[in-house]
Amino acid sequence: MLKNISNLGDAALYCDFGAEVNETINSEVIKYFNYLSNVIEDRKIEGITNLTPSYNKLIISFDLDTTNFSDIKKKIENLKIEDGNKQSSKKVKIPVCCDDKYGLDFKRLSEKLSLNKEEILKLYLNKEYFCYMTGFIAGMPFLGDLDKNIRCDRLETPRLKVPKGSVGMTEQFANIYTFESPGGWNIIGRTPTKLFDAQNETSPCLLSPGDSVKFKIISKKEFEKLSNE
């Protein structure tokens, strides 16, 4: 449930759904995001330039030449979000190779968690993950929630380059690097699956907020084969 609407700089506001990060609150954010997207398109609310959902907030950017904070806030407060307005979420299976060549941080994780590689993978793979949001890098999904027994802090010193396709974990989340990037997540494997396609103008991201992900372990040979296809 929407708790508060606050000003964010000169040309944006944010809708606050609560301090916690969980699937229930994030589902509310996604519901508002989808509904507002449709309202903007169908009813042509003037001035809104962008909607940015996060774990528990929705940022609404607007054009000051067309509207203002008070006007947008009033329109948001008067909206009646229909329960039936839910996004068409999908379930996606992501293959991941956890060979030592790609699972860069199992030694660190084993020391921190007092679990061996096999135990970590068993807990990691025995989950269906909820996509809370995408961002930071185009199409990068933030997936929750990790089993409490394998939650671990970020690296003390982030890597300057994390390879594209790397599957990482930190705290309660898992993620997948859609491009080579600096990063401090614990890397446990790599996927050959392409999660972002800039050439696909209609739907460039494989995953969207609200989707669910199940990881499937593959061998190094399978990874190399799929990567070359």
mmCIF file of the C-alpha atoms, coordinates in Angstrom:
data_MODEL
# 
_entry.id   MODEL 
# 
loop_
_atom_site.group_PDB 
_atom_site.id 
_atom_site.type_symbol 
_atom_site.label_atom_id 
_atom_site.label_alt_id 
_atom_site.label_comp_id 
_atom_site.label_asym_id 
_atom_site.label_entity_id 
_atom_site.label_seq_id 
_atom_site.pdbx_PDB_ins_code 
_atom_site.Cartn_x 
_atom_site.Cartn_y 
_atom_site.Cartn_z 
_atom_site.occupancy 
_atom_site.B_iso_or_equiv 
_atom_site.pdbx_formal_charge 
_atom_site.auth_seq_id 
_atom_site.auth_comp_id 
_atom_site.auth_asym_id 
_atom_site.auth_atom_id 
_atom_site.pdbx_PDB_model_num 
ATOM 1   C CA . MET A 1 1   ? 0.000  0.000   0.000   1.00 0.00 ? 1   MET A CA 1 
ATOM 2   C CA . LEU A 1 2   ? 1.232  3.492   -0.866  1.00 0.00 ? 2   LEU A CA 1 
ATOM 3   C CA . LYS A 1 3   ? 2.345  5.214   2.337   1.00 0.00 ? 3   LYS A CA 1 
ATOM 4   C CA . ASN A 1 4   ? 3.695  8.580   1.264   1.00 0.00 ? 4   ASN A CA 1 
ATOM 5   C CA . ILE A 1 5   ? 4.407  10.805  -1.744  1.00 0.00 ? 5   ILE A CA 1 
ATOM 6   C CA . SER A 1 6   ? 7.413  13.116  -1.427  1.00 0.00 ? 6   SER A CA 1 
ATOM 7   C CA . ASN A 1 7   ? 9.225  15.658  -3.547  1.00 0.00 ? 7   ASN A CA 1 
ATOM 8   C CA . LEU A 1 8   ? 12.460 14.512  -5.186  1.00 0.00 ? 8   LEU A CA 1 
ATOM 9   C CA . GLY A 1 9   ? 14.396 17.463  -6.550  1.00 0.00 ? 9   GLY A CA 1 
ATOM 10  C CA . ASP A 1 10  ? 12.748 19.945  -8.887  1.00 0.00 ? 10  ASP A CA 1 
ATOM 11  C CA . ALA A 1 11  ? 11.191 17.624  -11.437 1.00 0.00 ? 11  ALA A CA 1 
ATOM 12  C CA . ALA A 1 12  ? 10.423 14.312  -9.735  1.00 0.00 ? 12  ALA A CA 1 
ATOM 13  C CA . LEU A 1 13  ? 8.598  12.741  -6.816  1.00 0.00 ? 13  LEU A CA 1 
ATOM 14  C CA . TYR A 1 14  ? 8.713  9.350   -5.224  1.00 0.00 ? 14  TYR A CA 1 
ATOM 15  C CA . CYS A 1 15  ? 5.948  7.109   -3.981  1.00 0.00 ? 15  CYS A CA 1 
ATOM 16  C CA . ASP A 1 16  ? 7.034  5.326   -0.813  1.00 0.00 ? 16  ASP A CA 1 
ATOM 17  C CA . PHE A 1 17  ? 5.586  1.887   -0.118  1.00 0.00 ? 17  PHE A CA 1 
ATOM 18  C CA . GLY A 1 18  ? 7.506  1.167   3.102   1.00 0.00 ? 18  GLY A CA 1 
ATOM 19  C CA . ALA A 1 19  ? 10.992 0.584   4.469   1.00 0.00 ? 19  ALA A CA 1 
ATOM 20  C CA . GLU A 1 20  ? 11.092 -3.194  4.098   1.00 0.00 ? 20  GLU A CA 1 
ATOM 21  C CA . VAL A 1 21  ? 12.287 -5.060  1.029   1.00 0.00 ? 21  VAL A CA 1 
ATOM 22  C CA . ASN A 1 22  ? 10.086 -8.042  0.302   1.00 0.00 ? 22  ASN A CA 1 
ATOM 23  C CA . GLU A 1 23  ? 8.016  -9.543  -2.480  1.00 0.00 ? 23  GLU A CA 1 
ATOM 24  C CA . THR A 1 24  ? 4.692  -8.227  -1.144  1.00 0.00 ? 24  THR A CA 1 
ATOM 25  C CA . ILE A 1 25  ? 5.791  -4.587  -1.078  1.00 0.00 ? 25  ILE A CA 1 
ATOM 26  C CA . ASN A 1 26  ? 7.607  -4.869  -4.392  1.00 0.00 ? 26  ASN A CA 1 
ATOM 27  C CA . SER A 1 27  ? 4.490  -6.352  -5.990  1.00 0.00 ? 27  SER A CA 1 
ATOM 28  C CA . GLU A 1 28  ? 2.622  -3.200  -4.955  1.00 0.00 ? 28  GLU A CA 1 
ATOM 29  C CA . VAL A 1 29  ? 5.322  -1.041  -6.567  1.00 0.00 ? 29  VAL A CA 1 
ATOM 30  C CA . ILE A 1 30  ? 5.058  -3.075  -9.771  1.00 0.00 ? 30  ILE A CA 1 
ATOM 31  C CA . LYS A 1 31  ? 1.248  -2.839  -9.722  1.00 0.00 ? 31  LYS A CA 1 
ATOM 32  C CA . TYR A 1 32  ? 1.391  0.968   -9.467  1.00 0.00 ? 32  TYR A CA 1 
ATOM 33  C CA . PHE A 1 33  ? 4.076  1.115   -12.151 1.00 0.00 ? 33  PHE A CA 1 
ATOM 34  C CA . ASN A 1 34  ? 2.001  -0.942  -14.593 1.00 0.00 ? 34  ASN A CA 1 
ATOM 35  C CA . TYR A 1 35  ? -1.212 0.889   -13.826 1.00 0.00 ? 35  TYR A CA 1 
ATOM 36  C CA . LEU A 1 36  ? 0.363  4.326   -14.181 1.00 0.00 ? 36  LEU A CA 1 
ATOM 37  C CA . SER A 1 37  ? 2.031  3.291   -17.428 1.00 0.00 ? 37  SER A CA 1 
ATOM 38  C CA . ASN A 1 38  ? -1.385 2.385   -18.817 1.00 0.00 ? 38  ASN A CA 1 
ATOM 39  C CA . VAL A 1 39  ? -3.034 5.523   -17.444 1.00 0.00 ? 39  VAL A CA 1 
ATOM 40  C CA . ILE A 1 40  ? -0.378 7.741   -18.983 1.00 0.00 ? 40  ILE A CA 1 
ATOM 41  C CA . GLU A 1 41  ? -0.814 6.035   -22.321 1.00 0.00 ? 41  GLU A CA 1 
ATOM 42  C CA . ASP A 1 42  ? -4.617 5.718   -22.318 1.00 0.00 ? 42  ASP A CA 1 
ATOM 43  C CA . ARG A 1 43  ? -5.722 8.850   -20.506 1.00 0.00 ? 43  ARG A CA 1 
ATOM 44  C CA . LYS A 1 44  ? -2.747 10.938  -21.551 1.00 0.00 ? 44  LYS A CA 1 
ATOM 45  C CA . ILE A 1 45  ? -1.830 12.476  -18.197 1.00 0.00 ? 45  ILE A CA 1 
ATOM 46  C CA . GLU A 1 46  ? 0.377  15.313  -19.286 1.00 0.00 ? 46  GLU A CA 1 
ATOM 47  C CA . GLY A 1 47  ? 3.840  16.003  -18.007 1.00 0.00 ? 47  GLY A CA 1 
ATOM 48  C CA . ILE A 1 48  ? 5.051  12.606  -16.743 1.00 0.00 ? 48  ILE A CA 1 
ATOM 49  C CA . THR A 1 49  ? 8.289  11.783  -18.552 1.00 0.00 ? 49  THR A CA 1 
ATOM 50  C CA . ASN A 1 50  ? 9.488  8.628   -16.814 1.00 0.00 ? 50  ASN A CA 1 
ATOM 51  C CA . LEU A 1 51  ? 8.557  5.985   -14.232 1.00 0.00 ? 51  LEU A CA 1 
ATOM 52  C CA . THR A 1 52  ? 11.330 4.199   -12.324 1.00 0.00 ? 52  THR A CA 1 
ATOM 53  C CA . PRO A 1 53  ? 10.384 1.337   -9.994  1.00 0.00 ? 53  PRO A CA 1 
ATOM 54  C CA . SER A 1 54  ? 12.761 0.088   -7.279  1.00 0.00 ? 54  SER A CA 1 
ATOM 55  C CA . TYR A 1 55  ? 12.501 -2.378  -4.391  1.00 0.00 ? 55  TYR A CA 1 
ATOM 56  C CA . ASN A 1 56  ? 9.995  -0.331  -2.399  1.00 0.00 ? 56  ASN A CA 1 
ATOM 57  C CA . LYS A 1 57  ? 9.613  3.011   -4.172  1.00 0.00 ? 57  LYS A CA 1 
ATOM 58  C CA . LEU A 1 58  ? 8.378  4.375   -7.484  1.00 0.00 ? 58  LEU A CA 1 
ATOM 59  C CA . ILE A 1 59  ? 10.044 7.500   -8.865  1.00 0.00 ? 59  ILE A CA 1 
ATOM 60  C CA . ILE A 1 60  ? 7.930  9.659   -11.166 1.00 0.00 ? 60  ILE A CA 1 
ATOM 61  C CA . SER A 1 61  ? 9.752  12.248  -13.262 1.00 0.00 ? 61  SER A CA 1 
ATOM 62  C CA . PHE A 1 62  ? 7.876  15.104  -14.899 1.00 0.00 ? 62  PHE A CA 1 
ATOM 63  C CA . ASP A 1 63  ? 8.308  18.094  -17.195 1.00 0.00 ? 63  ASP A CA 1 
ATOM 64  C CA . LEU A 1 64  ? 8.205  21.397  -15.295 1.00 0.00 ? 64  LEU A CA 1 
ATOM 65  C CA . ASP A 1 65  ? 7.101  23.232  -18.423 1.00 0.00 ? 65  ASP A CA 1 
ATOM 66  C CA . THR A 1 66  ? 3.922  21.142  -18.430 1.00 0.00 ? 66  THR A CA 1 
ATOM 67  C CA . THR A 1 67  ? 3.100  20.318  -14.807 1.00 0.00 ? 67  THR A CA 1 
ATOM 68  C CA . ASN A 1 68  ? 4.367  20.495  -11.215 1.00 0.00 ? 68  ASN A CA 1 
ATOM 69  C CA . PHE A 1 69  ? 4.744  18.460  -8.033  1.00 0.00 ? 69  PHE A CA 1 
ATOM 70  C CA . SER A 1 70  ? 1.383  19.417  -6.520  1.00 0.00 ? 70  SER A CA 1 
ATOM 71  C CA . ASP A 1 71  ? -0.548 18.591  -9.680  1.00 0.00 ? 71  ASP A CA 1 
ATOM 72  C CA . ILE A 1 72  ? 1.096  15.182  -10.178 1.00 0.00 ? 72  ILE A CA 1 
ATOM 73  C CA . LYS A 1 73  ? 0.778  14.353  -6.458  1.00 0.00 ? 73  LYS A CA 1 
ATOM 74  C CA . LYS A 1 74  ? -2.951 15.107  -6.538  1.00 0.00 ? 74  LYS A CA 1 
ATOM 75  C CA . LYS A 1 75  ? -3.480 12.918  -9.585  1.00 0.00 ? 75  LYS A CA 1 
ATOM 76  C CA . ILE A 1 76  ? -1.568 10.020  -8.012  1.00 0.00 ? 76  ILE A CA 1 
ATOM 77  C CA . GLU A 1 77  ? -3.511 10.315  -4.750  1.00 0.00 ? 77  GLU A CA 1 
ATOM 78  C CA . ASN A 1 78  ? -6.830 10.251  -6.618  1.00 0.00 ? 78  ASN A CA 1 
ATOM 79  C CA . LEU A 1 79  ? -6.012 7.173   -8.674  1.00 0.00 ? 79  LEU A CA 1 
ATOM 80  C CA . LYS A 1 80  ? -7.922 4.013   -7.852  1.00 0.00 ? 80  LYS A CA 1 
ATOM 81  C CA . ILE A 1 81  ? -5.586 1.116   -8.540  1.00 0.00 ? 81  ILE A CA 1 
ATOM 82  C CA . GLU A 1 82  ? -7.586 -1.829  -9.768  1.00 0.00 ? 82  GLU A CA 1 
ATOM 83  C CA . ASP A 1 83  ? -6.697 -5.196  -8.236  1.00 0.00 ? 83  ASP A CA 1 
ATOM 84  C CA . GLY A 1 84  ? -7.111 -6.839  -11.591 1.00 0.00 ? 84  GLY A CA 1 
ATOM 85  C CA . ASN A 1 85  ? -4.375 -4.719  -13.109 1.00 0.00 ? 85  ASN A CA 1 
ATOM 86  C CA . LYS A 1 86  ? -1.501 -7.152  -12.803 1.00 0.00 ? 86  LYS A CA 1 
ATOM 87  C CA . GLN A 1 87  ? 1.390  -7.590  -15.137 1.00 0.00 ? 87  GLN A CA 1 
ATOM 88  C CA . SER A 1 88  ? 1.766  -10.745 -17.154 1.00 0.00 ? 88  SER A CA 1 
ATOM 89  C CA . SER A 1 89  ? 4.763  -12.201 -15.330 1.00 0.00 ? 89  SER A CA 1 
ATOM 90  C CA . LYS A 1 90  ? 6.723  -15.147 -16.652 1.00 0.00 ? 90  LYS A CA 1 
ATOM 91  C CA . LYS A 1 91  ? 8.940  -17.908 -15.329 1.00 0.00 ? 91  LYS A CA 1 
ATOM 92  C CA . VAL A 1 92  ? 12.404 -18.135 -16.852 1.00 0.00 ? 92  VAL A CA 1 
ATOM 93  C CA . LYS A 1 93  ? 15.018 -20.870 -16.497 1.00 0.00 ? 93  LYS A CA 1 
ATOM 94  C CA . ILE A 1 94  ? 18.595 -19.584 -16.544 1.00 0.00 ? 94  ILE A CA 1 
ATOM 95  C CA . PRO A 1 95  ? 21.464 -22.047 -17.131 1.00 0.00 ? 95  PRO A CA 1 
ATOM 96  C CA . VAL A 1 96  ? 24.563 -21.335 -15.047 1.00 0.00 ? 96  VAL A CA 1 
ATOM 97  C CA . CYS A 1 97  ? 28.006 -22.934 -15.083 1.00 0.00 ? 97  CYS A CA 1 
ATOM 98  C CA . CYS A 1 98  ? 29.620 -22.983 -11.644 1.00 0.00 ? 98  CYS A CA 1 
ATOM 99  C CA . ASP A 1 99  ? 32.941 -24.460 -12.712 1.00 0.00 ? 99  ASP A CA 1 
ATOM 100 C CA . ASP A 1 100 ? 35.866 -22.956 -10.761 1.00 0.00 ? 100 ASP A CA 1 
ATOM 101 C CA . LYS A 1 101 ? 36.794 -20.963 -13.882 1.00 0.00 ? 101 LYS A CA 1 
ATOM 102 C CA . TYR A 1 102 ? 33.540 -19.006 -13.535 1.00 0.00 ? 102 TYR A CA 1 
ATOM 103 C CA . GLY A 1 103 ? 32.693 -19.380 -9.854  1.00 0.00 ? 103 GLY A CA 1 
ATOM 104 C CA . LEU A 1 104 ? 35.272 -16.882 -8.655  1.00 0.00 ? 104 LEU A CA 1 
ATOM 105 C CA . ASP A 1 105 ? 34.257 -16.541 -5.019  1.00 0.00 ? 105 ASP A CA 1 
ATOM 106 C CA . PHE A 1 106 ? 33.464 -19.990 -3.677  1.00 0.00 ? 106 PHE A CA 1 
ATOM 107 C CA . LYS A 1 107 ? 36.581 -20.016 -1.518  1.00 0.00 ? 107 LYS A CA 1 
ATOM 108 C CA . ARG A 1 108 ? 35.597 -16.715 0.094   1.00 0.00 ? 108 ARG A CA 1 
ATOM 109 C CA . LEU A 1 109 ? 31.999 -17.803 0.510   1.00 0.00 ? 109 LEU A CA 1 
ATOM 110 C CA . SER A 1 110 ? 32.996 -21.111 2.080   1.00 0.00 ? 110 SER A CA 1 
ATOM 111 C CA . GLU A 1 111 ? 35.119 -19.306 4.641   1.00 0.00 ? 111 GLU A CA 1 
ATOM 112 C CA . LYS A 1 112 ? 32.424 -16.736 5.414   1.00 0.00 ? 112 LYS A CA 1 
ATOM 113 C CA . LEU A 1 113 ? 29.497 -19.147 5.517   1.00 0.00 ? 113 LEU A CA 1 
ATOM 114 C CA . SER A 1 114 ? 31.218 -22.281 6.869   1.00 0.00 ? 114 SER A CA 1 
ATOM 115 C CA . LEU A 1 115 ? 29.715 -24.248 3.988   1.00 0.00 ? 115 LEU A CA 1 
ATOM 116 C CA . ASN A 1 116 ? 31.417 -26.076 1.155   1.00 0.00 ? 116 ASN A CA 1 
ATOM 117 C CA . LYS A 1 117 ? 30.741 -25.385 -2.521  1.00 0.00 ? 117 LYS A CA 1 
ATOM 118 C CA . GLU A 1 118 ? 28.253 -28.233 -2.897  1.00 0.00 ? 118 GLU A CA 1 
ATOM 119 C CA . GLU A 1 119 ? 26.245 -27.071 0.118   1.00 0.00 ? 119 GLU A CA 1 
ATOM 120 C CA . ILE A 1 120 ? 26.155 -23.481 -1.145  1.00 0.00 ? 120 ILE A CA 1 
ATOM 121 C CA . LEU A 1 121 ? 24.994 -24.575 -4.598  1.00 0.00 ? 121 LEU A CA 1 
ATOM 122 C CA . LYS A 1 122 ? 22.317 -26.850 -3.178  1.00 0.00 ? 122 LYS A CA 1 
ATOM 123 C CA . LEU A 1 123 ? 20.790 -23.953 -1.261  1.00 0.00 ? 123 LEU A CA 1 
ATOM 124 C CA . TYR A 1 124 ? 21.256 -21.542 -4.166  1.00 0.00 ? 124 TYR A CA 1 
ATOM 125 C CA . LEU A 1 125 ? 19.680 -23.767 -6.807  1.00 0.00 ? 125 LEU A CA 1 
ATOM 126 C CA . ASN A 1 126 ? 16.813 -24.954 -4.629  1.00 0.00 ? 126 ASN A CA 1 
ATOM 127 C CA . LYS A 1 127 ? 14.971 -21.634 -4.951  1.00 0.00 ? 127 LYS A CA 1 
ATOM 128 C CA . GLU A 1 128 ? 12.723 -19.799 -7.362  1.00 0.00 ? 128 GLU A CA 1 
ATOM 129 C CA . TYR A 1 129 ? 13.803 -16.161 -7.395  1.00 0.00 ? 129 TYR A CA 1 
ATOM 130 C CA . PHE A 1 130 ? 11.543 -13.123 -7.707  1.00 0.00 ? 130 PHE A CA 1 
ATOM 131 C CA . CYS A 1 131 ? 12.733 -10.257 -9.929  1.00 0.00 ? 131 CYS A CA 1 
ATOM 132 C CA . TYR A 1 132 ? 12.394 -7.123  -7.823  1.00 0.00 ? 132 TYR A CA 1 
ATOM 133 C CA . MET A 1 133 ? 13.794 -4.699  -10.363 1.00 0.00 ? 133 MET A CA 1 
ATOM 134 C CA . THR A 1 134 ? 16.267 -4.234  -13.195 1.00 0.00 ? 134 THR A CA 1 
ATOM 135 C CA . GLY A 1 135 ? 18.877 -1.527  -13.447 1.00 0.00 ? 135 GLY A CA 1 
ATOM 136 C CA . PHE A 1 136 ? 22.359 -0.258  -12.582 1.00 0.00 ? 136 PHE A CA 1 
ATOM 137 C CA . ILE A 1 137 ? 23.407 -1.877  -15.860 1.00 0.00 ? 137 ILE A CA 1 
ATOM 138 C CA . ALA A 1 138 ? 20.844 -2.193  -18.661 1.00 0.00 ? 138 ALA A CA 1 
ATOM 139 C CA . GLY A 1 139 ? 18.714 -5.268  -18.049 1.00 0.00 ? 139 GLY A CA 1 
ATOM 140 C CA . MET A 1 140 ? 20.542 -6.400  -14.896 1.00 0.00 ? 140 MET A CA 1 
ATOM 141 C CA . PRO A 1 141 ? 18.020 -8.202  -12.669 1.00 0.00 ? 141 PRO A CA 1 
ATOM 142 C CA . PHE A 1 142 ? 17.955 -8.006  -8.886  1.00 0.00 ? 142 PHE A CA 1 
ATOM 143 C CA . LEU A 1 143 ? 16.568 -11.331 -7.709  1.00 0.00 ? 143 LEU A CA 1 
ATOM 144 C CA . GLY A 1 144 ? 15.392 -12.342 -4.267  1.00 0.00 ? 144 GLY A CA 1 
ATOM 145 C CA . ASP A 1 145 ? 15.419 -13.885 -1.877  1.00 0.00 ? 145 ASP A CA 1 
ATOM 146 C CA . LEU A 1 146 ? 18.498 -15.951 -1.107  1.00 0.00 ? 146 LEU A CA 1 
ATOM 147 C CA . ASP A 1 147 ? 18.305 -18.653 1.536   1.00 0.00 ? 147 ASP A CA 1 
ATOM 148 C CA . LYS A 1 148 ? 19.334 -17.055 4.836   1.00 0.00 ? 148 LYS A CA 1 
ATOM 149 C CA . ASN A 1 149 ? 22.158 -19.580 5.235   1.00 0.00 ? 149 ASN A CA 1 
ATOM 150 C CA . ILE A 1 150 ? 24.027 -18.296 2.156   1.00 0.00 ? 150 ILE A CA 1 
ATOM 151 C CA . ARG A 1 151 ? 23.652 -14.539 2.586   1.00 0.00 ? 151 ARG A CA 1 
ATOM 152 C CA . CYS A 1 152 ? 27.001 -12.783 2.561   1.00 0.00 ? 152 CYS A CA 1 
ATOM 153 C CA . ASP A 1 153 ? 28.352 -9.236  2.376   1.00 0.00 ? 153 ASP A CA 1 
ATOM 154 C CA . ARG A 1 154 ? 29.891 -7.752  -0.746  1.00 0.00 ? 154 ARG A CA 1 
ATOM 155 C CA . LEU A 1 155 ? 33.577 -8.091  -1.493  1.00 0.00 ? 155 LEU A CA 1 
ATOM 156 C CA . GLU A 1 156 ? 35.786 -5.882  0.635   1.00 0.00 ? 156 GLU A CA 1 
ATOM 157 C CA . THR A 1 157 ? 37.465 -4.636  -2.573  1.00 0.00 ? 157 THR A CA 1 
ATOM 158 C CA . PRO A 1 158 ? 35.207 -4.602  -5.663  1.00 0.00 ? 158 PRO A CA 1 
ATOM 159 C CA . ARG A 1 159 ? 36.545 -5.966  -8.942  1.00 0.00 ? 159 ARG A CA 1 
ATOM 160 C CA . LEU A 1 160 ? 37.321 -3.486  -11.691 1.00 0.00 ? 160 LEU A CA 1 
ATOM 161 C CA . LYS A 1 161 ? 35.910 -5.901  -14.266 1.00 0.00 ? 161 LYS A CA 1 
ATOM 162 C CA . VAL A 1 162 ? 33.226 -8.520  -13.715 1.00 0.00 ? 162 VAL A CA 1 
ATOM 163 C CA . PRO A 1 163 ? 32.711 -10.586 -16.907 1.00 0.00 ? 163 PRO A CA 1 
ATOM 164 C CA . LYS A 1 164 ? 29.428 -10.364 -18.788 1.00 0.00 ? 164 LYS A CA 1 
ATOM 165 C CA . GLY A 1 165 ? 27.042 -13.138 -17.791 1.00 0.00 ? 165 GLY A CA 1 
ATOM 166 C CA . SER A 1 166 ? 28.486 -13.520 -14.291 1.00 0.00 ? 166 SER A CA 1 
ATOM 167 C CA . VAL A 1 167 ? 25.980 -14.693 -11.702 1.00 0.00 ? 167 VAL A CA 1 
ATOM 168 C CA . GLY A 1 168 ? 26.488 -13.011 -8.349  1.00 0.00 ? 168 GLY A CA 1 
ATOM 169 C CA . MET A 1 169 ? 25.029 -12.905 -4.868  1.00 0.00 ? 169 MET A CA 1 
ATOM 170 C CA . THR A 1 170 ? 25.172 -10.533 -1.934  1.00 0.00 ? 170 THR A CA 1 
ATOM 171 C CA . GLU A 1 171 ? 23.012 -10.119 1.154   1.00 0.00 ? 171 GLU A CA 1 
ATOM 172 C CA . GLN A 1 172 ? 19.497 -11.314 0.211   1.00 0.00 ? 172 GLN A CA 1 
ATOM 173 C CA . PHE A 1 173 ? 19.871 -10.882 -3.545  1.00 0.00 ? 173 PHE A CA 1 
ATOM 174 C CA . ALA A 1 174 ? 21.197 -12.646 -6.617  1.00 0.00 ? 174 ALA A CA 1 
ATOM 175 C CA . ASN A 1 175 ? 21.992 -10.883 -9.880  1.00 0.00 ? 175 ASN A CA 1 
ATOM 176 C CA . ILE A 1 176 ? 23.339 -11.402 -13.383 1.00 0.00 ? 176 ILE A CA 1 
ATOM 177 C CA . TYR A 1 177 ? 25.803 -9.005  -15.016 1.00 0.00 ? 177 TYR A CA 1 
ATOM 178 C CA . THR A 1 178 ? 24.416 -8.159  -18.451 1.00 0.00 ? 178 THR A CA 1 
ATOM 179 C CA . PHE A 1 179 ? 27.642 -6.392  -19.467 1.00 0.00 ? 179 PHE A CA 1 
ATOM 180 C CA . GLU A 1 180 ? 31.232 -6.373  -18.250 1.00 0.00 ? 180 GLU A CA 1 
ATOM 181 C CA . SER A 1 181 ? 31.289 -3.964  -15.335 1.00 0.00 ? 181 SER A CA 1 
ATOM 182 C CA . PRO A 1 182 ? 32.954 -3.098  -12.044 1.00 0.00 ? 182 PRO A CA 1 
ATOM 183 C CA . GLY A 1 183 ? 31.257 -4.849  -9.154  1.00 0.00 ? 183 GLY A CA 1 
ATOM 184 C CA . GLY A 1 184 ? 31.548 -6.238  -5.659  1.00 0.00 ? 184 GLY A CA 1 
ATOM 185 C CA . TRP A 1 185 ? 29.101 -9.138  -5.698  1.00 0.00 ? 185 TRP A CA 1 
ATOM 186 C CA . ASN A 1 186 ? 30.218 -12.674 -4.872  1.00 0.00 ? 186 ASN A CA 1 
ATOM 187 C CA . ILE A 1 187 ? 30.484 -14.461 -8.221  1.00 0.00 ? 187 ILE A CA 1 
ATOM 188 C CA . ILE A 1 188 ? 29.414 -18.107 -8.233  1.00 0.00 ? 188 ILE A CA 1 
ATOM 189 C CA . GLY A 1 189 ? 29.110 -18.818 -11.952 1.00 0.00 ? 189 GLY A CA 1 
ATOM 190 C CA . ARG A 1 190 ? 28.347 -17.576 -15.431 1.00 0.00 ? 190 ARG A CA 1 
ATOM 191 C CA . THR A 1 191 ? 25.422 -17.944 -17.797 1.00 0.00 ? 191 THR A CA 1 
ATOM 192 C CA . PRO A 1 192 ? 25.499 -18.065 -21.606 1.00 0.00 ? 192 PRO A CA 1 
ATOM 193 C CA . THR A 1 193 ? 21.976 -16.599 -21.706 1.00 0.00 ? 193 THR A CA 1 
ATOM 194 C CA . LYS A 1 194 ? 21.721 -13.119 -23.200 1.00 0.00 ? 194 LYS A CA 1 
ATOM 195 C CA . LEU A 1 195 ? 19.606 -10.995 -20.865 1.00 0.00 ? 195 LEU A CA 1 
ATOM 196 C CA . PHE A 1 196 ? 19.718 -7.717  -22.777 1.00 0.00 ? 196 PHE A CA 1 
ATOM 197 C CA . ASP A 1 197 ? 19.379 -7.161  -26.522 1.00 0.00 ? 197 ASP A CA 1 
ATOM 198 C CA . ALA A 1 198 ? 19.666 -3.541  -27.632 1.00 0.00 ? 198 ALA A CA 1 
ATOM 199 C CA . GLN A 1 199 ? 18.500 -4.526  -31.115 1.00 0.00 ? 199 GLN A CA 1 
ATOM 200 C CA . ASN A 1 200 ? 15.130 -5.611  -29.736 1.00 0.00 ? 200 ASN A CA 1 
ATOM 201 C CA . GLU A 1 201 ? 13.338 -2.275  -29.495 1.00 0.00 ? 201 GLU A CA 1 
ATOM 202 C CA . THR A 1 202 ? 10.064 -3.802  -28.280 1.00 0.00 ? 202 THR A CA 1 
ATOM 203 C CA . SER A 1 203 ? 11.414 -5.921  -25.425 1.00 0.00 ? 203 SER A CA 1 
ATOM 204 C CA . PRO A 1 204 ? 15.191 -5.609  -24.960 1.00 0.00 ? 204 PRO A CA 1 
ATOM 205 C CA . CYS A 1 205 ? 15.226 -7.153  -21.463 1.00 0.00 ? 205 CYS A CA 1 
ATOM 206 C CA . LEU A 1 206 ? 14.700 -10.873 -20.968 1.00 0.00 ? 206 LEU A CA 1 
ATOM 207 C CA . LEU A 1 207 ? 13.563 -10.281 -17.382 1.00 0.00 ? 207 LEU A CA 1 
ATOM 208 C CA . SER A 1 208 ? 11.124 -7.723  -16.013 1.00 0.00 ? 208 SER A CA 1 
ATOM 209 C CA . PRO A 1 209 ? 10.074 -6.854  -12.451 1.00 0.00 ? 209 PRO A CA 1 
ATOM 210 C CA . GLY A 1 210 ? 7.615  -9.484  -11.251 1.00 0.00 ? 210 GLY A CA 1 
ATOM 211 C CA . ASP A 1 211 ? 9.113  -12.342 -13.256 1.00 0.00 ? 211 ASP A CA 1 
ATOM 212 C CA . SER A 1 212 ? 10.497 -15.412 -11.519 1.00 0.00 ? 212 SER A CA 1 
ATOM 213 C CA . VAL A 1 213 ? 13.801 -17.177 -12.199 1.00 0.00 ? 213 VAL A CA 1 
ATOM 214 C CA . LYS A 1 214 ? 14.987 -20.708 -11.607 1.00 0.00 ? 214 LYS A CA 1 
ATOM 215 C CA . PHE A 1 215 ? 18.699 -21.442 -12.107 1.00 0.00 ? 215 PHE A CA 1 
ATOM 216 C CA . LYS A 1 216 ? 19.792 -24.693 -13.734 1.00 0.00 ? 216 LYS A CA 1 
ATOM 217 C CA . ILE A 1 217 ? 23.345 -25.975 -13.372 1.00 0.00 ? 217 ILE A CA 1 
ATOM 218 C CA . ILE A 1 218 ? 25.227 -26.823 -16.589 1.00 0.00 ? 218 ILE A CA 1 
ATOM 219 C CA . SER A 1 219 ? 28.700 -28.187 -17.251 1.00 0.00 ? 219 SER A CA 1 
ATOM 220 C CA . LYS A 1 220 ? 31.643 -26.226 -18.613 1.00 0.00 ? 220 LYS A CA 1 
ATOM 221 C CA . LYS A 1 221 ? 31.264 -28.073 -21.924 1.00 0.00 ? 221 LYS A CA 1 
ATOM 222 C CA . GLU A 1 222 ? 27.561 -27.143 -22.132 1.00 0.00 ? 222 GLU A CA 1 
ATOM 223 C CA . PHE A 1 223 ? 28.386 -23.552 -21.288 1.00 0.00 ? 223 PHE A CA 1 
ATOM 224 C CA . GLU A 1 224 ? 30.962 -23.286 -24.060 1.00 0.00 ? 224 GLU A CA 1 
ATOM 225 C CA . LYS A 1 225 ? 28.575 -24.898 -26.555 1.00 0.00 ? 225 LYS A CA 1 
ATOM 226 C CA . LEU A 1 226 ? 25.702 -22.552 -25.698 1.00 0.00 ? 226 LEU A CA 1 
ATOM 227 C CA . SER A 1 227 ? 28.017 -19.534 -25.714 1.00 0.00 ? 227 SER A CA 1 
ATOM 228 C CA . ASN A 1 228 ? 29.104 -20.305 -29.276 1.00 0.00 ? 228 ASN A CA 1 
ATOM 229 C CA . GLU A 1 229 ? 25.596 -20.779 -30.623 1.00 0.00 ? 229 GLU A CA 1 
# 
